[in-house]
Short mmCIF file of C-alpha atoms in Angstrom, two decimals:
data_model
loop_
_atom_site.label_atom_id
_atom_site.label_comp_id
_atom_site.label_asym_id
_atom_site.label_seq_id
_atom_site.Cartn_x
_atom_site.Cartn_y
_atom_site.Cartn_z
CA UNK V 1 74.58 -41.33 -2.82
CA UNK V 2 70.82 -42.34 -1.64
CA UNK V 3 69.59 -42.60 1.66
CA UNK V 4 67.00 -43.50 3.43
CA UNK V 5 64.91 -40.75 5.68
CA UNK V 6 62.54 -40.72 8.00
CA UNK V 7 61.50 -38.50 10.48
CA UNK V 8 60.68 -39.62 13.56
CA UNK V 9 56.82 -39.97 13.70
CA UNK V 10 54.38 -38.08 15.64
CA UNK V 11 57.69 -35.85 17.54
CA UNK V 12 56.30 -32.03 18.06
CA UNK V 13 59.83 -30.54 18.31
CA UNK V 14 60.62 -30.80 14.67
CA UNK V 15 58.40 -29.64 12.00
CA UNK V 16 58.97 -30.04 8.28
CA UNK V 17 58.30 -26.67 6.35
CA UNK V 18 58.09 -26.56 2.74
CA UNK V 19 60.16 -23.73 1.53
CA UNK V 20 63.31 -21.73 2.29
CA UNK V 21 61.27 -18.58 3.44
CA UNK V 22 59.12 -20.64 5.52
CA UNK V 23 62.55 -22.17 7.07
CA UNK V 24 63.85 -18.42 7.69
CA UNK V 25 60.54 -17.10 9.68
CA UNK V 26 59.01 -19.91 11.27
CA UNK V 27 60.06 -19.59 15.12
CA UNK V 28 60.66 -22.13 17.69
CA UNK V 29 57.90 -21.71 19.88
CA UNK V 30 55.83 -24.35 21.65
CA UNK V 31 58.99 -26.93 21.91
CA UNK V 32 59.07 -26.86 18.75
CA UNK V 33 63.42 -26.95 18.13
CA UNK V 34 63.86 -28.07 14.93
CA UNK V 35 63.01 -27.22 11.61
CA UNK V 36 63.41 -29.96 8.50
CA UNK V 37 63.12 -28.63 4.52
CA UNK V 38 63.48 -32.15 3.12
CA UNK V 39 64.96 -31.66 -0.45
CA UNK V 40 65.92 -34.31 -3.29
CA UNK V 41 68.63 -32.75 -4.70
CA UNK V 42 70.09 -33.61 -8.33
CA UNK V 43 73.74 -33.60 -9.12
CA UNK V 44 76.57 -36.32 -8.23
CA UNK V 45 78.16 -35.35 -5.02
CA UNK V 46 80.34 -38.23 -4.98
CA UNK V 47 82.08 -37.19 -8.13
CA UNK V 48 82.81 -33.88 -6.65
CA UNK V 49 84.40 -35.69 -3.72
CA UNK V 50 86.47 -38.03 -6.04
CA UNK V 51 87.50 -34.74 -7.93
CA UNK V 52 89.02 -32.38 -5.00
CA UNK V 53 91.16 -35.36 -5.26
CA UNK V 54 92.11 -34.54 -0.96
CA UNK V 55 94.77 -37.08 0.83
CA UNK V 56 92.14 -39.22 2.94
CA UNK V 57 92.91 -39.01 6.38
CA UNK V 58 91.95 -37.14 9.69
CA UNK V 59 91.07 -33.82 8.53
CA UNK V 60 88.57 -31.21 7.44
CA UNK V 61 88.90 -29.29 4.43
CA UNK V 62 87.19 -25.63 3.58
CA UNK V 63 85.89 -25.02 0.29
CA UNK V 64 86.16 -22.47 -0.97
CA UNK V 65 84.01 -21.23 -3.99
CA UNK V 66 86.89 -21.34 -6.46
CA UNK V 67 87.94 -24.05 -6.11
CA UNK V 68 83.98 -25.63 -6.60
CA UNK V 69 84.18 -23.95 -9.20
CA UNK V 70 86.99 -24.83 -11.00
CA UNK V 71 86.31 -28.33 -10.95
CA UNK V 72 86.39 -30.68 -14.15
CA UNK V 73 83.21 -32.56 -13.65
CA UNK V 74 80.38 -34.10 -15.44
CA UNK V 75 76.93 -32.43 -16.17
CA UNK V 76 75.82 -34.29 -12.85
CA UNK V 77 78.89 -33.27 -10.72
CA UNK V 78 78.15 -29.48 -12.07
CA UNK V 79 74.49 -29.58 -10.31
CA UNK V 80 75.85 -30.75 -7.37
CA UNK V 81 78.69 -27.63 -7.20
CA UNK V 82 75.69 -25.29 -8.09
CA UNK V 83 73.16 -26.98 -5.44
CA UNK V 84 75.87 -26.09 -2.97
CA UNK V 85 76.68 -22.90 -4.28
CA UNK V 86 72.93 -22.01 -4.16
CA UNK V 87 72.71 -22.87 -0.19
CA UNK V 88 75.90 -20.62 0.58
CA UNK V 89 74.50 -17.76 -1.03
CA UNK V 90 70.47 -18.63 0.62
CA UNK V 91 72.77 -17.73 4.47
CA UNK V 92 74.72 -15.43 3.07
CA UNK V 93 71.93 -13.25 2.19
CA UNK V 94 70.60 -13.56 6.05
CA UNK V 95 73.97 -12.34 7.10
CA UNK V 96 75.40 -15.63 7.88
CA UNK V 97 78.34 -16.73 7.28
CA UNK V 98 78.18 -20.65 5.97
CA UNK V 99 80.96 -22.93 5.75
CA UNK V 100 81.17 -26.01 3.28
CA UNK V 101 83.71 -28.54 4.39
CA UNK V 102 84.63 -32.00 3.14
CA UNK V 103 85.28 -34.21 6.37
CA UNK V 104 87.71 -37.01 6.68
CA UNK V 105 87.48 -36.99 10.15
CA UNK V 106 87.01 -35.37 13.29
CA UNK V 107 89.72 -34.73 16.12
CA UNK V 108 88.80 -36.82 19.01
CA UNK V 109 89.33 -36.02 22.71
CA UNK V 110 92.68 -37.25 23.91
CA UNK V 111 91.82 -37.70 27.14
CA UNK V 112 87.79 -37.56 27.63
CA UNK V 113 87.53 -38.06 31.22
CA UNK V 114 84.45 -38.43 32.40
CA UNK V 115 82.50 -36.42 29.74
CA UNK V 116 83.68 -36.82 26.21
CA UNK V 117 83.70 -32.88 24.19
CA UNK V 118 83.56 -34.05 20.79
CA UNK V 119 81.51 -33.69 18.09
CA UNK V 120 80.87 -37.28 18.14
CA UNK V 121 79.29 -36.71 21.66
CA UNK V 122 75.05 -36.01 21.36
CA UNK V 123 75.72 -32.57 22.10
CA UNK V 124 73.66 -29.02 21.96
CA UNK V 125 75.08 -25.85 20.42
CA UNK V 126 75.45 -23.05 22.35
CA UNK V 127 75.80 -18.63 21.80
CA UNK V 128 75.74 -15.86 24.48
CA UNK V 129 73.01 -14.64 22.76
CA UNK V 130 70.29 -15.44 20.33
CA UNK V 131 71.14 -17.98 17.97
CA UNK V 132 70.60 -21.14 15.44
CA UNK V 133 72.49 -23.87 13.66
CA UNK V 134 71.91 -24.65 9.80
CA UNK V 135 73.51 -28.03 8.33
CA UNK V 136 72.55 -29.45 5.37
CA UNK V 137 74.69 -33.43 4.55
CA UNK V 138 75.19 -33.52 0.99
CA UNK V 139 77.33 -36.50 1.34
CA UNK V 140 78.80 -39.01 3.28
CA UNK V 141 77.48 -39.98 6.33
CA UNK V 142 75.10 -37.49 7.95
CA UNK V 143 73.96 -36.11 11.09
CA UNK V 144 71.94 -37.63 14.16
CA UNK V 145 69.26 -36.36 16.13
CA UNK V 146 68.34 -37.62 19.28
CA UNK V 147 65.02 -36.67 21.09
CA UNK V 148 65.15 -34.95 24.02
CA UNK V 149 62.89 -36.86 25.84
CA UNK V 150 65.36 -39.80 25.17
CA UNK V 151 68.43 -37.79 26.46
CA UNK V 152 69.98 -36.99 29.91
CA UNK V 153 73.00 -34.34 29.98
CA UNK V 154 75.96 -36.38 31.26
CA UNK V 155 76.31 -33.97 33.99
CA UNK V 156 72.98 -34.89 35.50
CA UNK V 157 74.32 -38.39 35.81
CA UNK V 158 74.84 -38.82 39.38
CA UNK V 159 78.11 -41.09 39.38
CA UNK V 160 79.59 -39.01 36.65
CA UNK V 161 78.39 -35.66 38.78
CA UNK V 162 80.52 -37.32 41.42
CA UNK V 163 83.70 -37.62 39.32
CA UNK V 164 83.84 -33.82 37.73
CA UNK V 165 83.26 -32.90 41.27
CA UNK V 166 86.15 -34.65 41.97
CA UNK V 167 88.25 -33.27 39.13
CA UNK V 168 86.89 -29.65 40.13
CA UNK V 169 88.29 -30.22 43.71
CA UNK V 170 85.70 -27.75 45.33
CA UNK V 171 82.28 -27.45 45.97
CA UNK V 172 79.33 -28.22 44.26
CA UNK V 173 78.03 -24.05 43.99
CA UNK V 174 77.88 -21.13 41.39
CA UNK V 175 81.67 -22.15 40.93
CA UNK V 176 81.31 -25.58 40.00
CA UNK V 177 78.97 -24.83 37.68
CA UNK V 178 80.69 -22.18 35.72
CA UNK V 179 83.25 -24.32 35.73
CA UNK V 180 81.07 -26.98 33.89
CA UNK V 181 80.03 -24.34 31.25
CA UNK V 182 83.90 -23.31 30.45
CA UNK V 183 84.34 -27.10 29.80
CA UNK V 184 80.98 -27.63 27.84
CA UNK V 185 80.59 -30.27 30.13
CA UNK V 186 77.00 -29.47 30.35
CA UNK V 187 76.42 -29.28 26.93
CA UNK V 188 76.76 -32.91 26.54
CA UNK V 189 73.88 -36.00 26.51
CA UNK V 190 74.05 -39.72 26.96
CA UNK V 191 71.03 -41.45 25.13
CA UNK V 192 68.35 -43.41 27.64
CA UNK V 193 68.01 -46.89 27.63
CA UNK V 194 66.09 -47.53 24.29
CA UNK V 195 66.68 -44.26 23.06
CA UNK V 196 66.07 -43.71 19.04
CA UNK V 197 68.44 -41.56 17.41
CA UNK V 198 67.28 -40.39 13.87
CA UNK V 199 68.95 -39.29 10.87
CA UNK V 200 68.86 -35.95 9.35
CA UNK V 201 69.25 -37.40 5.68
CA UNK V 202 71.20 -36.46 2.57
CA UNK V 203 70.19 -32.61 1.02
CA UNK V 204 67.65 -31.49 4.04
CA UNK V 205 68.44 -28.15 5.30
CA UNK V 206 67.99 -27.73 8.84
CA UNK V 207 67.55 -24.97 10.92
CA UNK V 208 68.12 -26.03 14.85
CA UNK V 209 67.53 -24.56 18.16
CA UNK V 210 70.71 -23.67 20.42
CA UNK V 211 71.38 -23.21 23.90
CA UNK V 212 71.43 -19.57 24.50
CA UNK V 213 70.06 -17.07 27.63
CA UNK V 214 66.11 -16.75 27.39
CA UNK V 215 65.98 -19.47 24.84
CA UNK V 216 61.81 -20.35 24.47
CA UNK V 217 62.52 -23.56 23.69
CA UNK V 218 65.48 -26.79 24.70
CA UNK V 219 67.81 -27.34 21.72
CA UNK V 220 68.09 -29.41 19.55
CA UNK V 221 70.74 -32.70 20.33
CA UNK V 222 72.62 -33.50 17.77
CA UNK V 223 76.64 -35.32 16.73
CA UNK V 224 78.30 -35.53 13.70
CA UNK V 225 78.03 -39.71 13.07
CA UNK V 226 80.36 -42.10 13.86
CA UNK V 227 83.35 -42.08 10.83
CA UNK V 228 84.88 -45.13 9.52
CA UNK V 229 88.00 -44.79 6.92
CA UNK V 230 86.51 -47.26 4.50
CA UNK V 231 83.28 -44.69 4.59
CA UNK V 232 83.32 -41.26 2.28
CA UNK V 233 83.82 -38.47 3.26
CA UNK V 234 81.05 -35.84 4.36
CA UNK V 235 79.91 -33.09 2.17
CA UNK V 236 78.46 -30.43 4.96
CA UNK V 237 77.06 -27.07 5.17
CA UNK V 238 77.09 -25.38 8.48
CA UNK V 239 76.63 -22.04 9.39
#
């Protein structure tokens, strides 16, 4: 699968680095939340897909190294297992702990409310303490960015303030607001008015900023994309 990618032009918070090691020690610093290594990579990931031969339908699926492994695929379909198996073992040397699923679909909130809390949602990541997010899309549709100039968190929004309020039933103090946090309420963004979401391509590894205590820098807002069942599956890393 090909796609087209472009970073946004001219946008200081990501910067595109060159080589793994430069995407392990470069630090956000200067607003700087978002670090691209744009990569071409060779194989067929669709075949790979077509061969873990999964019932389509609302689900994610773990895979595990064996079974990548253990696939009967082409030369091309091959690469592709061993350009994934590659990136695991890249985090897994930094202590991470990656996970490769193939996606057939998200769960959805049953009943949003006023703030939706799925992955669908532009959202920021969040840890207790320091921390980062590493995808990498190898197929399928992939991720979204959104800048965060062009993003206000949902809770900011005065009539939908109003209404978690309301479903809080108190005041708006300390309470309300841990409140918000337990819900990831306020972890959530809607897009201004002529905002320009931007794709994070096919193969790029990224390394983004999260929400976390004494955090230098905003994260990064980000959603898994919007998942049609006539669309393939997604090939992702995350860790």
């Amino acid at each position: 699968m090909t796609s087209s990618f472009l970073l946004p032009a001219d946008y200081r918070r990501i910067k595109v680095v060159h080589y793994f090691d430069e995407l392990v020690a470069t630090p956000f610093t200067d607003g700087m939340n978002a670090l691209c290594w744009p990569r071409a990579l060779d194989g067929d990931f669709g075949e790979v897909v077509r061969r873990l031969e999964v019932e389509n339908g609302e689900g994610i699926v773990t895979l595990e190294e064996e079974r990548l492994r253990s696939l009967e695929v082409s030369a091309a379909g091959r690469m592709a297992v061993g350009q994934m198996l590659a990136d695991l073992q890249r985090l897994r040397d930094l202590d991470r702990e990656p996970v490769l699923n193939c996606i057939y679909g998200y769960p959805r909130d049953e009943e949003p409310g006023p703030v939706a809390t799925d992955v669908f949602s532009f959202h920021a990541d969040s840890a207790p303490v320091e921390a980062d997010t590493w995808l990498c899309t190898y197929y399928g549709p992939p991720s979204e960015g959104l800048r965060n100039e062009e993003a206000l968190r949902r809770v900011d929004i005065p009539e939908t303030r109003a209404e978690l309020l309301r479903l809080f039933g108190g005041e708006e103090d300390e309470a309300f607001a841990e409140w918000l946090s337990e819900h990831c309420y306020d972890l959530h963004y809607a897009p201004l008015p002529n905002a320009r979401p931007f794709s994070f391509g096919h193969g790029n590894l990224w390394r983004i900023a999260v929400d976390w205590p004494g955090s230098a820098v905003p994260p990064c807002v980000h959603r898994a994309p919007a998942h049609s069942p006539d669309e393939p599956p997604r090939l992702l890393l995350i860790s």
